[in-house]
Coordinates of C-alpha atoms in Angstrom, one line a residue:
M1 CA 52.3 149.2 160.0
K2 CA 53.5 150.5 156.6
K3 CA 57.2 150.3 158.0
L4 CA 56.6 146.8 158.4
I5 CA 55.2 146.0 154.8
I6 CA 58.2 147.6 153.7
C7 CA 60.9 145.6 155.6
S8 CA 58.4 142.6 154.4
L9 CA 59.0 143.4 150.5
F10 CA 62.9 144.4 150.8
T11 CA 63.4 140.9 152.3
T12 CA 61.0 139.1 149.7
V13 CA 63.2 140.9 147.0
S14 CA 66.6 140.0 149.0
L15 CA 65.5 136.4 148.9
F16 CA 64.9 136.2 145.1
L17 CA 67.7 137.9 144.0
L18 CA 69.7 135.3 146.6
I19 CA 68.3 133.0 144.9
A20 CA 68.6 133.8 141.1
C21 CA 72.5 134.3 141.8
G22 CA 72.6 131.0 143.6
K23 CA 70.8 129.6 140.3
K24 CA 73.4 131.9 137.9
K25 CA 76.4 129.8 140.1
D26 CA 74.9 126.5 140.1
D27 CA 74.8 126.9 136.4
A28 CA 78.0 127.9 135.8
Q29 CA 78.9 124.8 138.1
E30 CA 77.7 122.2 135.7
E31 CA 78.2 123.8 132.3
K32 CA 78.2 120.7 130.1
V33 CA 81.7 119.6 128.0
Y34 CA 81.3 118.0 124.5
R35 CA 84.5 118.8 123.3
V36 CA 87.6 117.4 124.5
E37 CA 91.7 118.2 123.5
G38 CA 93.4 116.2 126.2
T39 CA 96.4 114.8 126.2
I40 CA 98.8 111.7 127.9
T41 CA 102.0 111.1 128.7
V42 CA 103.6 107.7 127.3
D43 CA 107.0 106.5 127.8
G44 CA 107.9 110.3 128.8
R45 CA 106.6 111.9 125.7
E46 CA 103.5 113.9 125.3
R47 CA 100.6 112.4 123.0
T48 CA 97.0 113.9 121.9
F49 CA 94.3 113.2 120.8
L50 CA 90.4 115.2 120.7
L51 CA 87.3 113.8 122.4
N52 CA 84.2 114.2 121.2
L53 CA 80.8 113.2 123.1
P54 CA 77.5 112.6 121.8
P55 CA 74.8 114.8 122.9
T56 CA 73.4 112.3 125.0
Y57 CA 75.7 112.0 126.8
Y58 CA 75.4 113.6 129.3
T59 CA 71.9 111.7 130.4
G60 CA 73.2 108.2 129.1
S61 CA 75.6 105.9 130.0
G62 CA 77.5 102.5 128.7
F63 CA 78.2 104.7 125.4
S64 CA 80.3 102.6 123.0
L65 CA 83.7 104.2 121.6
V66 CA 85.2 104.5 118.4
I67 CA 88.9 105.0 118.3
A68 CA 89.8 106.7 114.5
M69 CA 93.0 107.0 113.5
H70 CA 94.4 109.4 111.0
G71 CA 96.3 108.5 107.9
G72 CA 100.2 109.4 107.8
G73 CA 100.4 113.1 107.5
G74 CA 96.8 113.6 109.1
S75 CA 96.2 114.8 112.0
A76 CA 93.1 114.4 114.6
T77 CA 90.9 117.8 113.4
Q78 CA 92.1 117.1 109.5
F79 CA 90.6 112.8 110.3
E80 CA 87.5 114.6 112.0
T81 CA 87.1 116.8 108.7
S82 CA 87.2 114.2 105.9
S83 CA 85.8 111.2 107.7
R84 CA 82.6 112.9 109.0
L85 CA 82.9 110.5 111.5
T86 CA 81.7 112.9 114.0
Q87 CA 78.7 113.8 112.9
K88 CA 77.1 110.1 112.7
A89 CA 79.0 109.7 116.6
N90 CA 76.1 112.1 117.5
T91 CA 73.9 111.0 115.4
E92 CA 73.9 107.5 116.9
N93 CA 74.7 108.5 120.0
F94 CA 78.9 107.0 120.5
I95 CA 81.5 108.5 121.9
V96 CA 84.7 109.1 118.8
V97 CA 88.0 109.7 119.8
Y98 CA 91.1 110.7 117.5
P99 CA 94.3 109.9 118.6
E100 CA 97.3 111.3 117.0
G101 CA 100.4 109.6 115.7
V102 CA 103.6 110.9 117.0
K103 CA 105.3 114.5 115.1
S104 CA 108.6 113.8 113.2
T105 CA 111.2 116.2 113.5
G106 CA 111.4 117.2 109.8
P107 CA 110.4 120.4 107.9
L108 CA 106.6 119.1 107.7
G109 CA 106.5 117.9 111.2
A110 CA 104.2 114.9 110.0
R111 CA 102.5 113.0 111.9
T112 CA 103.0 109.0 111.3
W113 CA 101.5 105.3 113.3
N114 CA 104.0 102.5 114.0
A115 CA 101.8 99.8 112.3
G116 CA 105.2 97.5 112.0
T117 CA 107.2 98.5 108.6
C118 CA 105.0 101.5 108.1
C119 CA 105.2 104.4 108.3
D120 CA 108.7 106.8 108.8
F121 CA 109.4 108.3 111.9
A122 CA 107.8 106.1 114.0
V123 CA 108.7 103.4 112.6
T124 CA 112.4 105.0 112.8
N125 CA 111.9 106.0 116.1
N126 CA 110.3 102.5 117.2
I127 CA 107.2 104.4 118.9
N128 CA 105.2 102.2 121.6
D129 CA 101.8 103.4 119.9
V130 CA 100.2 100.3 120.9
K131 CA 101.0 101.2 124.5
F132 CA 99.9 104.3 123.4
I133 CA 96.9 103.1 122.5
A134 CA 95.6 100.8 125.0
Q135 CA 96.8 103.5 127.9
L136 CA 94.3 105.9 126.0
I137 CA 91.5 103.5 126.6
D138 CA 91.8 102.7 129.8
K139 CA 92.2 106.9 130.5
L140 CA 88.6 107.3 128.5
V141 CA 87.5 103.9 130.5
A142 CA 87.8 105.6 133.6
D143 CA 87.0 108.9 133.1
Y144 CA 83.8 109.0 130.6
K145 CA 80.9 106.7 130.7
I146 CA 82.2 104.2 128.5
N147 CA 81.4 100.5 128.2
P148 CA 85.0 98.8 128.3
K149 CA 83.4 95.9 126.4
K150 CA 82.2 98.2 123.6
V151 CA 85.3 99.8 122.1
Y152 CA 86.5 99.9 118.2
A153 CA 88.8 100.8 115.8
T154 CA 89.0 102.5 112.6
G155 CA 91.3 104.2 110.5
H156 CA 92.7 105.2 107.0
S157 CA 95.9 104.5 105.4
N158 CA 98.5 104.2 107.9
G159 CA 96.1 104.3 110.6
G160 CA 94.1 101.4 109.1
M161 CA 97.3 100.0 109.1
M162 CA 97.8 100.6 113.0
S163 CA 94.0 99.5 113.0
Y164 CA 95.1 95.6 112.5
R165 CA 98.2 95.8 114.6
L166 CA 96.0 96.6 117.3
A167 CA 94.0 93.7 116.9
C168 CA 96.9 91.7 116.3
E169 CA 97.9 93.3 120.4
L170 CA 95.0 94.5 122.0
S171 CA 92.1 91.9 121.3
N172 CA 91.4 91.6 124.6
K173 CA 90.5 95.7 124.8
I174 CA 89.3 96.2 120.4
A175 CA 86.1 94.7 120.0
A176 CA 86.3 94.9 116.5
I177 CA 88.3 97.0 113.9
A178 CA 87.7 99.1 110.6
P179 CA 90.1 99.3 108.4
N180 CA 90.3 101.7 105.1
A181 CA 92.6 102.0 102.2
S182 CA 95.0 100.7 104.0
T183 CA 97.0 96.7 104.7
M184 CA 98.6 94.8 107.4
V185 CA 102.1 95.0 108.3
V186 CA 102.9 94.0 111.4
T187 CA 107.2 92.9 112.0
Q188 CA 106.0 90.3 115.0
P189 CA 104.0 87.0 114.9
C190 CA 100.1 88.2 114.9
N191 CA 98.5 86.2 117.9
P192 CA 95.5 87.7 119.0
V193 CA 94.0 86.5 122.4
R194 CA 90.0 85.7 120.9
A195 CA 88.8 86.0 117.1
V196 CA 88.8 89.4 115.7
P197 CA 85.9 90.6 113.8
I198 CA 87.0 92.9 110.3
L199 CA 85.8 95.0 108.1
H200 CA 88.1 96.0 105.0
M201 CA 87.5 98.7 102.7
H202 CA 88.7 99.5 100.1
S203 CA 89.2 101.4 96.1
V204 CA 90.6 99.2 93.3
L205 CA 91.4 103.2 91.8
D206 CA 94.0 103.5 95.5
E207 CA 97.8 104.3 93.9
H208 CA 99.1 104.6 97.5
V209 CA 98.4 101.3 99.3
P210 CA 97.3 98.7 96.4
Y211 CA 94.9 96.5 96.6
N212 CA 96.6 93.6 94.9
G213 CA 99.5 94.6 96.5
G214 CA 103.3 96.2 95.7
T215 CA 105.1 99.3 96.6
G216 CA 102.3 102.3 96.6
N217 CA 103.7 106.1 95.8
G218 CA 102.7 107.1 99.1
I219 CA 104.1 105.1 101.7
S220 CA 107.9 105.4 100.8
G221 CA 108.4 102.2 99.1
V222 CA 107.2 99.9 101.8
Y223 CA 106.0 96.7 100.2
A224 CA 102.0 96.4 100.8
P225 CA 100.7 92.9 101.2
P226 CA 97.6 91.8 99.4
V227 CA 94.2 92.9 100.9
D228 CA 92.9 89.3 100.0
S229 CA 95.9 87.6 101.3
V230 CA 95.7 89.6 104.9
L231 CA 92.4 88.6 104.7
D232 CA 92.4 85.2 104.2
V233 CA 95.2 85.2 107.3
W234 CA 92.5 86.3 109.8
S235 CA 90.1 83.9 108.4
S236 CA 92.6 81.5 109.6
K237 CA 93.0 83.1 113.0
N238 CA 89.5 83.1 113.7
A239 CA 89.1 79.8 112.3
C240 CA 86.3 80.7 109.8
A241 CA 84.9 77.0 108.0
T242 CA 84.1 78.9 105.2
K243 CA 86.5 80.7 102.2
A244 CA 85.6 83.9 100.8
Q245 CA 82.1 84.2 99.2
V246 CA 82.0 87.0 97.1
V247 CA 78.1 88.0 98.1
V248 CA 77.3 91.7 95.6
N249 CA 79.5 92.3 92.5
N250 CA 78.3 94.9 90.7
S251 CA 79.4 98.1 88.5
S252 CA 79.8 100.5 91.8
Y253 CA 81.8 97.4 94.6
Q254 CA 81.9 93.7 95.5
F255 CA 81.2 92.6 98.8
T256 CA 83.0 89.4 100.3
Q257 CA 82.4 88.0 103.0
W258 CA 84.0 84.9 105.6
V259 CA 81.1 83.5 107.9
N260 CA 81.0 80.7 110.0
C261 CA 84.0 81.9 112.2
S262 CA 85.4 81.7 115.9
N263 CA 82.3 82.9 117.9
S264 CA 80.1 84.5 115.4
T265 CA 82.9 86.7 113.6
L266 CA 82.5 88.1 110.1
I267 CA 85.3 89.3 108.3
H268 CA 83.6 91.6 105.7
Y269 CA 85.3 93.1 102.2
Y270 CA 84.3 95.9 100.4
L271 CA 86.5 96.7 97.6
T272 CA 84.8 99.5 95.1
K273 CA 85.7 100.7 92.0
D274 CA 85.1 104.9 92.3
G275 CA 87.2 107.1 94.6
G276 CA 90.8 106.5 95.5
H277 CA 93.0 106.4 98.3
A278 CA 90.4 108.2 100.5
W279 CA 87.7 107.9 103.3
P280 CA 84.4 106.6 101.0
G281 CA 81.3 108.9 101.8
G282 CA 84.0 111.9 103.5
L283 CA 86.1 114.6 101.8
P284 CA 89.2 114.3 100.2
G285 CA 91.9 114.0 103.0
S286 CA 93.6 117.3 102.2
L287 CA 93.7 119.8 98.6
N288 CA 95.1 117.5 96.2
G289 CA 94.1 114.7 97.8
D290 CA 91.8 111.6 96.2
T291 CA 88.2 112.2 95.2
P292 CA 86.4 109.6 98.2
S293 CA 84.3 106.6 96.7
K294 CA 80.7 107.4 96.5
A295 CA 79.7 103.9 96.1
I296 CA 79.5 102.9 100.1
N297 CA 79.4 105.6 103.0
A298 CA 82.1 104.4 105.7
N299 CA 80.5 105.4 108.3
D300 CA 77.5 104.1 107.8
L301 CA 79.0 100.3 107.0
L302 CA 81.4 100.5 110.4
W303 CA 79.2 101.7 112.7
N304 CA 76.4 99.1 111.7
F305 CA 79.5 96.6 111.7
F306 CA 80.6 97.3 115.0
K307 CA 77.6 97.6 117.1
Q308 CA 76.9 93.8 116.7
Y309 CA 80.2 92.6 118.3
Q310 CA 81.1 93.4 122.4
L311 CA 84.1 92.0 124.5
P312 CA 82.9 88.8 126.5

């Protein structure tokens, strides 16, 4: 009897250890990843991006994707830090990806986007950044739980310019855009296949990309068309029946909108009277960067704007 009890006890302990070991193995296999530093190859060139998944990713589905593009000379990690967009994405449960422009071969290795006439290395070498973003969207939609109808683009400076180019050439993949401290500098006719909702943010103190047009001190002598004229062009493309209306004009900012547009599309324009060439509500983009506006918060505005829209 004593021998039988000992054997039974040994068997029970062995089973417990086996189950415990098996459980640890399963837990390791189910390790959840929320941050991805990825690459894809486009036209024989390796392109890089940083992806952030929200805390609810593994229990949810049908997530929105925001494509956030850094300014000229910036990077994915730099723009993530200065914009604080990841914190907003984690709170509001959307996916954000920070793609990177190509790095120049010069001593600074500055990354830029080919938005048309700007900027630098990407333009000089005719980098097809539209193709890069199109393939990146396809990859992320295939690999992650993203609703393909809820893909949006935003960006600062050169990245904002790239947002406008995407609105012109990828309106079948991008539901809305929110450029900051930028303008539209496309060199080919802008022919979106549908009306594109636009939220533009700028500061009257921006000397790099002047809101009223001209050659700023940060884009290598490239002429920047006035923001008003750019948005007037888009109001025509979006078939807006109502001209620009100033809704708010106080000591902090001016808010202008174009309404009664095709497919209930809106165009919003926030012009702050503080800040400079920086992400409103964020951090300076560099040690010598301009102080961001405190009059508005770019992340709050863009997300409230984006979530109103999806592709048909």
